PDB file of C-alpha atoms in Angstrom:
ATOM      1  CA  UNK W  11     111.794  81.686  79.285  1.00 71.00           C
ATOM      2  CA  UNK W  12     109.546  81.030  81.526  1.00 86.00           C
ATOM      3  CA  UNK W  13     108.738  81.794  85.467  1.00 93.00           C
ATOM      4  CA  UNK W  14     108.033  79.808  88.375  1.00 96.00           C
ATOM      5  CA  UNK W  15     106.218  82.420  89.808  1.00 97.00           C
ATOM      6  CA  UNK W  16     104.982  80.118  92.580  1.00 97.00           C
ATOM      7  CA  UNK W  17     109.014  80.140  93.846  1.00 96.00           C
ATOM      8  CA  UNK W  18     109.065  83.944  93.619  1.00 98.00           C
ATOM      9  CA  UNK W  19     108.778  86.462  97.230  1.00 98.00           C
ATOM     10  CA  UNK W  20     107.767  89.751  94.853  1.00 98.00           C
ATOM     11  CA  UNK W  21     108.707  93.843  96.311  1.00 98.00           C
ATOM     12  CA  UNK W  22     107.129  95.745  94.166  1.00 99.00           C
ATOM     13  CA  UNK W  23     108.579  99.857  94.527  1.00 98.00           C
ATOM     14  CA  UNK W  24     105.261 101.873  94.315  1.00 98.00           C
ATOM     15  CA  UNK W  25     106.223 105.703  94.318  1.00 98.00           C
ATOM     16  CA  UNK W  26     101.987 106.775  94.744  1.00 96.00           C
ATOM     17  CA  UNK W  27      99.474 104.902  95.631  1.00 97.00           C
ATOM     18  CA  UNK W  28      97.847 102.610  92.841  1.00 97.00           C
ATOM     19  CA  UNK W  29     101.432 103.209  90.182  1.00 98.00           C
ATOM     20  CA  UNK W  30     101.783  99.233  91.582  1.00 98.00           C
ATOM     21  CA  UNK W  31      97.923  98.441  89.403  1.00 98.00           C
ATOM     22  CA  UNK W  32      98.778 100.318  87.034  1.00 98.00           C
ATOM     23  CA  UNK W  33     102.073  98.810  86.442  1.00 98.00           C
ATOM     24  CA  UNK W  34     101.912  95.024  87.061  1.00 98.00           C
ATOM     25  CA  UNK W  35      99.001  95.129  88.412  1.00 98.00           C
ATOM     26  CA  UNK W  36      98.216  91.965  85.977  1.00 98.00           C
ATOM     27  CA  UNK W  37     101.314  90.341  87.362  1.00 98.00           C
ATOM     28  CA  UNK W  38     100.884  90.083  90.896  1.00 98.00           C
ATOM     29  CA  UNK W  39      97.556  88.801  90.039  1.00 98.00           C
ATOM     30  CA  UNK W  40      99.472  86.276  88.334  1.00 98.00           C
ATOM     31  CA  UNK W  41     101.963  85.511  90.929  1.00 98.00           C
ATOM     32  CA  UNK W  42      99.935  85.420  93.434  1.00 98.00           C
ATOM     33  CA  UNK W  43      98.004  82.783  93.057  1.00 98.00           C
ATOM     34  CA  UNK W  44     100.318  80.463  91.641  1.00 98.00           C
ATOM     35  CA  UNK W  45     101.811  81.093  95.563  1.00 98.00           C
ATOM     36  CA  UNK W  46     104.445  83.922  95.316  1.00 98.00           C
ATOM     37  CA  UNK W  47     104.389  86.061  97.976  1.00 98.00           C
ATOM     38  CA  UNK W  48     103.641  89.815  97.834  1.00 98.00           C
ATOM     39  CA  UNK W  49     104.958  92.812  99.148  1.00 98.00           C
ATOM     40  CA  UNK W  50     104.194  96.702  97.613  1.00 98.00           C
ATOM     41  CA  UNK W  51     106.708  98.949  99.073  1.00 98.00           C
ATOM     42  CA  UNK W  52     105.590 103.144  98.566  1.00 98.00           C
ATOM     43  CA  UNK W  53     107.378 105.715  98.557  1.00 98.00           C
ATOM     44  CA  UNK W  54     104.903 108.601  99.962  1.00 96.00           C
ATOM     45  CA  UNK W  55     101.077 109.033  99.962  1.00 95.00           C
ATOM     46  CA  UNK W  56      99.633 112.473 100.743  1.00 90.00           C
ATOM     47  CA  UNK W  57      96.844 114.964 100.042  1.00 86.00           C
ATOM     48  CA  UNK W  58      96.084 115.528  96.309  1.00 78.00           C
ATOM     49  CA  UNK W  59      94.710 117.416  93.998  1.00 75.00           C
ATOM     50  CA  UNK W  60      93.643 116.652  90.133  1.00 68.00           C
ATOM     51  CA  UNK W  61      91.896 116.633  87.024  1.00 58.00           C
ATOM     52  CA  UNK W  62      89.087 113.819  88.515  1.00 59.00           C
ATOM     53  CA  UNK W  63      85.580 115.008  88.723  1.00 60.00           C
ATOM     54  CA  UNK W  64      86.132 115.285  92.321  1.00 62.00           C
ATOM     55  CA  UNK W  65      89.548 117.334  92.384  1.00 67.00           C
ATOM     56  CA  UNK W  66      90.805 116.763  95.611  1.00 78.00           C
ATOM     57  CA  UNK W  67      91.572 113.352  98.345  1.00 86.00           C
ATOM     58  CA  UNK W  68      93.128 113.378 101.755  1.00 90.00           C
ATOM     59  CA  UNK W  69      95.660 111.118 103.269  1.00 90.00           C
ATOM     60  CA  UNK W  70      92.732 108.809 104.500  1.00 92.00           C
ATOM     61  CA  UNK W  71      91.739 108.571 101.945  1.00 94.00           C
ATOM     62  CA  UNK W  72      94.765 106.793  99.863  1.00 94.00           C
ATOM     63  CA  UNK W  73      94.711 104.545 103.279  1.00 95.00           C
ATOM     64  CA  UNK W  74      90.737 103.632 102.664  1.00 96.00           C
ATOM     65  CA  UNK W  75      91.616 102.458  99.195  1.00 97.00           C
ATOM     66  CA  UNK W  76      95.500 101.121 100.165  1.00 98.00           C
ATOM     67  CA  UNK W  77      93.556  98.686 102.664  1.00 98.00           C
ATOM     68  CA  UNK W  78      90.698  97.932 100.287  1.00 98.00           C
ATOM     69  CA  UNK W  79      93.298  97.138  97.755  1.00 98.00           C
ATOM     70  CA  UNK W  80      95.777  95.059  99.685  1.00 98.00           C
ATOM     71  CA  UNK W  81      92.827  92.414 100.062  1.00 98.00           C
ATOM     72  CA  UNK W  82      91.930  92.488  97.038  1.00 98.00           C
ATOM     73  CA  UNK W  83      95.468  91.439  95.901  1.00 98.00           C
ATOM     74  CA  UNK W  84      96.113  89.065 100.105  1.00 98.00           C
ATOM     75  CA  UNK W  85      99.542  90.999  99.811  1.00 98.00           C
ATOM     76  CA  UNK W  86     102.124  89.586 102.314  1.00 98.00           C
ATOM     77  CA  UNK W  87     102.960  93.265 103.749  1.00 98.00           C
ATOM     78  CA  UNK W  88     102.872  96.452 102.696  1.00 98.00           C
ATOM     79  CA  UNK W  89     104.172  99.938 104.706  1.00 98.00           C
ATOM     80  CA  UNK W  90     105.045 103.422 102.975  1.00 97.00           C
ATOM     81  CA  UNK W  91     108.180 104.818 103.725  1.00 97.00           C
ATOM     82  CA  UNK W  92     107.318 108.550 103.394  1.00 96.00           C
ATOM     83  CA  UNK W  93     103.789 109.523 104.765  1.00 94.00           C
ATOM     84  CA  UNK W  94     102.031 113.369 104.551  1.00 90.00           C
ATOM     85  CA  UNK W  95     102.767 116.310 102.595  1.00 90.00           C
ATOM     86  CA  UNK W  96     106.269 116.762 103.168  1.00 92.00           C
ATOM     87  CA  UNK W  97     107.520 114.684 100.613  1.00 91.00           C
ATOM     88  CA  UNK W  98     103.929 114.232  98.676  1.00 90.00           C
ATOM     89  CA  UNK W  99     104.987 114.619  95.439  1.00 90.00           C
ATOM     90  CA  UNK W 100     107.980 115.509  96.045  1.00 94.00           C
ATOM     91  CA  UNK W 101     110.639 113.130  95.786  1.00 95.00           C
ATOM     92  CA  UNK W 102     113.400 115.051  94.789  1.00 94.00           C
ATOM     93  CA  UNK W 103     113.177 117.320  97.344  1.00 94.00           C
ATOM     94  CA  UNK W 104     114.967 114.656  99.339  1.00 94.00           C
ATOM     95  CA  UNK W 105     118.465 113.476 100.102  1.00 94.00           C
ATOM     96  CA  UNK W 106     119.456 110.060  97.711  1.00 91.00           C
ATOM     97  CA  UNK W 107     121.217 108.913 100.224  1.00 93.00           C
ATOM     98  CA  UNK W 108     118.325 108.727 102.769  1.00 95.00           C
ATOM     99  CA  UNK W 109     115.954 107.311  99.840  1.00 96.00           C
ATOM    100  CA  UNK W 110     117.942 104.847  98.122  1.00 96.00           C
ATOM    101  CA  UNK W 111     119.340 103.470 102.598  1.00 97.00           C
ATOM    102  CA  UNK W 112     115.278 103.223 103.403  1.00 97.00           C
ATOM    103  CA  UNK W 113     115.332 101.116 100.412  1.00 98.00           C
ATOM    104  CA  UNK W 114     117.557  98.902 100.932  1.00 97.00           C
ATOM    105  CA  UNK W 115     117.906  98.912 104.310  1.00 96.00           C
ATOM    106  CA  UNK W 116     116.208 100.819 106.522  1.00 96.00           C
ATOM    107  CA  UNK W 117     112.700 100.186 106.182  1.00 97.00           C
ATOM    108  CA  UNK W 118     110.924  96.557 106.838  1.00 98.00           C
ATOM    109  CA  UNK W 119     109.623  96.372 103.736  1.00 98.00           C
ATOM    110  CA  UNK W 120     113.404  96.701 102.597  1.00 98.00           C
ATOM    111  CA  UNK W 121     116.150  94.698  99.944  1.00 98.00           C
ATOM    112  CA  UNK W 122     118.170  93.252 103.366  1.00 97.00           C
ATOM    113  CA  UNK W 123     115.331  92.312 105.392  1.00 97.00           C
ATOM    114  CA  UNK W 124     113.016  91.246 102.728  1.00 98.00           C
ATOM    115  CA  UNK W 125     115.478  90.504 100.525  1.00 98.00           C
ATOM    116  CA  UNK W 126     112.944  89.695  97.547  1.00 98.00           C
ATOM    117  CA  UNK W 127     113.675  87.737  94.457  1.00 98.00           C
ATOM    118  CA  UNK W 128     112.346  89.586  92.381  1.00 98.00           C
ATOM    119  CA  UNK W 129     111.761  92.541  92.484  1.00 98.00           C
ATOM    120  CA  UNK W 130     110.055  95.500  90.127  1.00 98.00           C
ATOM    121  CA  UNK W 131     110.126  99.685  89.965  1.00 98.00           C
ATOM    122  CA  UNK W 132     108.963 102.014  87.261  1.00 98.00           C
ATOM    123  CA  UNK W 133     110.719 102.919  85.066  1.00 96.00           C
ATOM    124  CA  UNK W 134     113.562 105.801  84.776  1.00 94.00           C
ATOM    125  CA  UNK W 135     111.759 107.705  81.943  1.00 92.00           C
ATOM    126  CA  UNK W 136     108.454 108.998  83.569  1.00 94.00           C
ATOM    127  CA  UNK W 137     107.613 112.707  83.652  1.00 93.00           C
ATOM    128  CA  UNK W 138     107.229 112.296  86.901  1.00 94.00           C
ATOM    129  CA  UNK W 139     109.353 114.215  88.942  1.00 95.00           C
ATOM    130  CA  UNK W 140     108.632 111.476  91.993  1.00 96.00           C
ATOM    131  CA  UNK W 141     109.115 108.181  90.014  1.00 97.00           C
ATOM    132  CA  UNK W 142     112.112 109.190  88.713  1.00 96.00           C
ATOM    133  CA  UNK W 143     113.625 109.405  91.697  1.00 96.00           C
ATOM    134  CA  UNK W 144     112.019 106.356  92.854  1.00 98.00           C
ATOM    135  CA  UNK W 145     113.642 104.746  90.086  1.00 98.00           C
ATOM    136  CA  UNK W 146     117.110 105.541  90.383  1.00 97.00           C
ATOM    137  CA  UNK W 147     116.802 105.192  93.662  1.00 97.00           C
ATOM    138  CA  UNK W 148     116.189 101.917  93.698  1.00 98.00           C
ATOM    139  CA  UNK W 149     118.568 101.194  91.332  1.00 97.00           C
ATOM    140  CA  UNK W 150     121.363 103.189  93.316  1.00 96.00           C
ATOM    141  CA  UNK W 151     119.938 100.665  95.787  1.00 96.00           C
ATOM    142  CA  UNK W 152     121.039  97.373  93.713  1.00 97.00           C
ATOM    143  CA  UNK W 153     123.754  98.120  92.716  1.00 96.00           C
ATOM    144  CA  UNK W 154     126.343  95.322  92.176  1.00 94.00           C
ATOM    145  CA  UNK W 155     128.362  93.706  94.856  1.00 91.00           C
ATOM    146  CA  UNK W 156     129.571  90.387  96.859  1.00 91.00           C
ATOM    147  CA  UNK W 157     126.540  88.816  96.731  1.00 89.00           C
ATOM    148  CA  UNK W 158     128.261  87.087 100.364  1.00 90.00           C
ATOM    149  CA  UNK W 159     127.975  90.719 101.481  1.00 90.00           C
ATOM    150  CA  UNK W 160     124.909  91.959  99.928  1.00 92.00           C
ATOM    151  CA  UNK W 161     121.057  90.542  98.933  1.00 96.00           C
ATOM    152  CA  UNK W 162     120.962  90.292  95.227  1.00 95.00           C
ATOM    153  CA  UNK W 163     117.445  89.554  93.431  1.00 97.00           C
ATOM    154  CA  UNK W 164     117.988  87.685  90.272  1.00 96.00           C
ATOM    155  CA  UNK W 165     115.219  89.028  88.574  1.00 98.00           C
ATOM    156  CA  UNK W 166     115.140  93.376  88.745  1.00 98.00           C
ATOM    157  CA  UNK W 167     112.421  94.630  86.410  1.00 98.00           C
ATOM    158  CA  UNK W 168     111.337  98.273  85.165  1.00 98.00           C
ATOM    159  CA  UNK W 169     107.373  98.064  85.460  1.00 98.00           C
ATOM    160  CA  UNK W 170     105.777 100.388  82.472  1.00 97.00           C
ATOM    161  CA  UNK W 171     103.001 103.004  82.745  1.00 97.00           C
ATOM    162  CA  UNK W 172     100.591 104.379  79.676  1.00 95.00           C
ATOM    163  CA  UNK W 173     101.565 108.297  80.966  1.00 95.00           C
ATOM    164  CA  UNK W 174     104.969 107.514  81.213  1.00 92.00           C
ATOM    165  CA  UNK W 175     104.151 107.665  77.037  1.00 90.00           C
ATOM    166  CA  UNK W 176     105.283 111.490  77.417  1.00 92.00           C
ATOM    167  CA  UNK W 177     108.590 111.846  78.191  1.00 87.00           C
ATOM    168  CA  UNK W 178     111.329 113.533  76.531  1.00 86.00           C
ATOM    169  CA  UNK W 179     113.800 110.992  76.365  1.00 79.00           C
ATOM    170  CA  UNK W 180     112.793 107.883  73.788  1.00 80.00           C
ATOM    171  CA  UNK W 181     112.520 104.390  75.211  1.00 81.00           C
ATOM    172  CA  UNK W 182     112.337 101.470  74.009  1.00 86.00           C
ATOM    173  CA  UNK W 183     109.676  99.081  73.672  1.00 90.00           C
ATOM    174  CA  UNK W 184     110.235  96.517  76.678  1.00 96.00           C
ATOM    175  CA  UNK W 185     111.582  93.619  76.251  1.00 96.00           C
ATOM    176  CA  UNK W 186     109.732  91.229  78.785  1.00 97.00           C
ATOM    177  CA  UNK W 187     106.467  90.167  78.286  1.00 98.00           C
ATOM    178  CA  UNK W 188     104.277  88.354  81.223  1.00 98.00           C
ATOM    179  CA  UNK W 189     101.670  86.834  79.147  1.00 98.00           C
ATOM    180  CA  UNK W 190      98.383  87.978  81.346  1.00 98.00           C
ATOM    181  CA  UNK W 191      94.475  85.541  81.678  1.00 98.00           C
ATOM    182  CA  UNK W 192      91.363  87.007  81.594  1.00 98.00           C
ATOM    183  CA  UNK W 193      91.093  86.580  85.117  1.00 98.00           C
ATOM    184  CA  UNK W 194      95.064  89.111  85.754  1.00 98.00           C
ATOM    185  CA  UNK W 195      93.178  91.722  83.822  1.00 98.00           C
ATOM    186  CA  UNK W 196      90.270  92.054  85.875  1.00 98.00           C
ATOM    187  CA  UNK W 197      92.093  92.147  89.136  1.00 98.00           C
ATOM    188  CA  UNK W 198      93.944  94.668  87.450  1.00 98.00           C
ATOM    189  CA  UNK W 199      91.509  96.625  85.749  1.00 98.00           C
ATOM    190  CA  UNK W 200      89.312  95.875  89.576  1.00 98.00           C
ATOM    191  CA  UNK W 201      92.196  96.393  91.307  1.00 98.00           C
ATOM    192  CA  UNK W 202      91.577 100.072  89.816  1.00 97.00           C
ATOM    193  CA  UNK W 203      88.231 101.105  90.346  1.00 97.00           C
ATOM    194  CA  UNK W 204      89.032 100.811  94.626  1.00 97.00           C
ATOM    195  CA  UNK W 205      91.782 103.763  93.808  1.00 96.00           C
ATOM    196  CA  UNK W 206      87.609 105.425  93.003  1.00 93.00           C
ATOM    197  CA  UNK W 207      90.164 108.601  94.395  1.00 91.00           C
ATOM    198  CA  UNK W 208      93.074 107.987  90.632  1.00 90.00           C
ATOM    199  CA  UNK W 209      90.454 105.763  88.222  1.00 91.00           C
ATOM    200  CA  UNK W 210      88.921 108.703  85.279  1.00 90.00           C
ATOM    201  CA  UNK W 211      86.879 108.145  81.811  1.00 92.00           C
ATOM    202  CA  UNK W 212      88.649 107.511  78.834  1.00 95.00           C
ATOM    203  CA  UNK W 213      90.256 109.477  77.152  1.00 94.00           C
ATOM    204  CA  UNK W 214      92.483 109.356  80.228  1.00 94.00           C
ATOM    205  CA  UNK W 215      95.830 107.100  81.197  1.00 93.00           C
ATOM    206  CA  UNK W 216      94.723 105.234  84.568  1.00 95.00           C
ATOM    207  CA  UNK W 217      91.032 104.647  82.373  1.00 96.00           C
ATOM    208  CA  UNK W 218      90.322 101.251  82.216  1.00 97.00           C
ATOM    209  CA  UNK W 219      89.659 101.053  78.569  1.00 98.00           C
ATOM    210  CA  UNK W 220      93.495 102.309  78.053  1.00 98.00           C
ATOM    211  CA  UNK W 221      94.574  99.551  80.666  1.00 98.00           C
ATOM    212  CA  UNK W 222      92.785  97.069  78.193  1.00 98.00           C
ATOM    213  CA  UNK W 223      94.434  98.846  75.648  1.00 98.00           C
ATOM    214  CA  UNK W 224      98.503  98.701  76.092  1.00 98.00           C
ATOM    215  CA  UNK W 225      97.992  94.809  77.620  1.00 98.00           C
ATOM    216  CA  UNK W 226      95.956  93.795  74.009  1.00 98.00           C
ATOM    217  CA  UNK W 227      98.432  96.168  72.287  1.00 98.00           C
ATOM    218  CA  UNK W 228     101.345  94.518  74.930  1.00 98.00           C
ATOM    219  CA  UNK W 229     100.088  90.311  74.112  1.00 98.00           C
ATOM    220  CA  UNK W 230      99.715  90.931  70.431  1.00 98.00           C
ATOM    221  CA  UNK W 231     103.724  91.790  70.414  1.00 96.00           C
ATOM    222  CA  UNK W 232     104.504  88.656  70.984  1.00 95.00           C
ATOM    223  CA  UNK W 233     100.999  86.501  69.898  1.00 98.00           C
ATOM    224  CA  UNK W 234      98.731  86.008  73.437  1.00 98.00           C
ATOM    225  CA  UNK W 235      96.004  88.497  74.314  1.00 98.00           C
ATOM    226  CA  UNK W 236      96.809  90.132  76.696  1.00 98.00           C
ATOM    227  CA  UNK W 237     100.246  90.945  78.193  1.00 98.00           C
ATOM    228  CA  UNK W 238     101.738  93.718  80.691  1.00 98.00           C
ATOM    229  CA  UNK W 239     105.162  94.613  79.128  1.00 98.00           C
ATOM    230  CA  UNK W 240     108.608  95.296  81.445  1.00 98.00           C
ATOM    231  CA  UNK W 241     111.925  95.883  81.413  1.00 97.00           C
ATOM    232  CA  UNK W 242     114.587  93.617  81.900  1.00 97.00           C
ATOM    233  CA  UNK W 243     117.333  95.578  84.246  1.00 96.00           C
ATOM    234  CA  UNK W 244     119.011  92.117  85.659  1.00 97.00           C
ATOM    235  CA  UNK W 245     118.404  88.197  84.843  1.00 95.00           C
ATOM    236  CA  UNK W 246     120.531  86.253  86.175  1.00 92.00           C
ATOM    237  CA  UNK W 247     119.780  82.938  85.159  1.00 87.00           C
TER     238      UNK W 247
END
């Protein structure tokens, strides 16, 4: 199966800035180079304390990083649905109805407004609560119904992140692999460097070596040098 990326309007859902790059940075670069439209809907961003060398990053720093990454990938648009600390790392406190409605119709980059041909979101088996609720809200928003009344993207994918190997539930191997060229891989790594508050040294799930190692593994599994793995949730041929 081949996908003509030049004909696609791709909408990526990222719980936080950097998830889109970790999960599908290579695909975004490959698709954009082919002529696709690429949009990113972030769910939340706020001040963050973590185990990085710096230890703390502000929302303003994260906004500046998004702008650099958006220029790097040449996104056609991006938006943050729930900015600020009220829901940052606390998306599970949001009513599912409200979150699904934002994804489905109440955002400038909603399914109804953008009418994407491809939707890409996190996988629900992530240990991260924000990833879990984003995945499930996207799943709800894309429920089957009458295509004459609601827009149905023909391809719906869940992306993987190296950190998501830490999970309670067993998850099958990705069932859709997207081949990457070295230029796609380098674009992904360069974007993570722009997320200076988020990238880490190896060994870490957000290190350059980890990202390349996962791409090499997924490539090997399909007989190519590099690939990104996805779970096909809907594929309407």
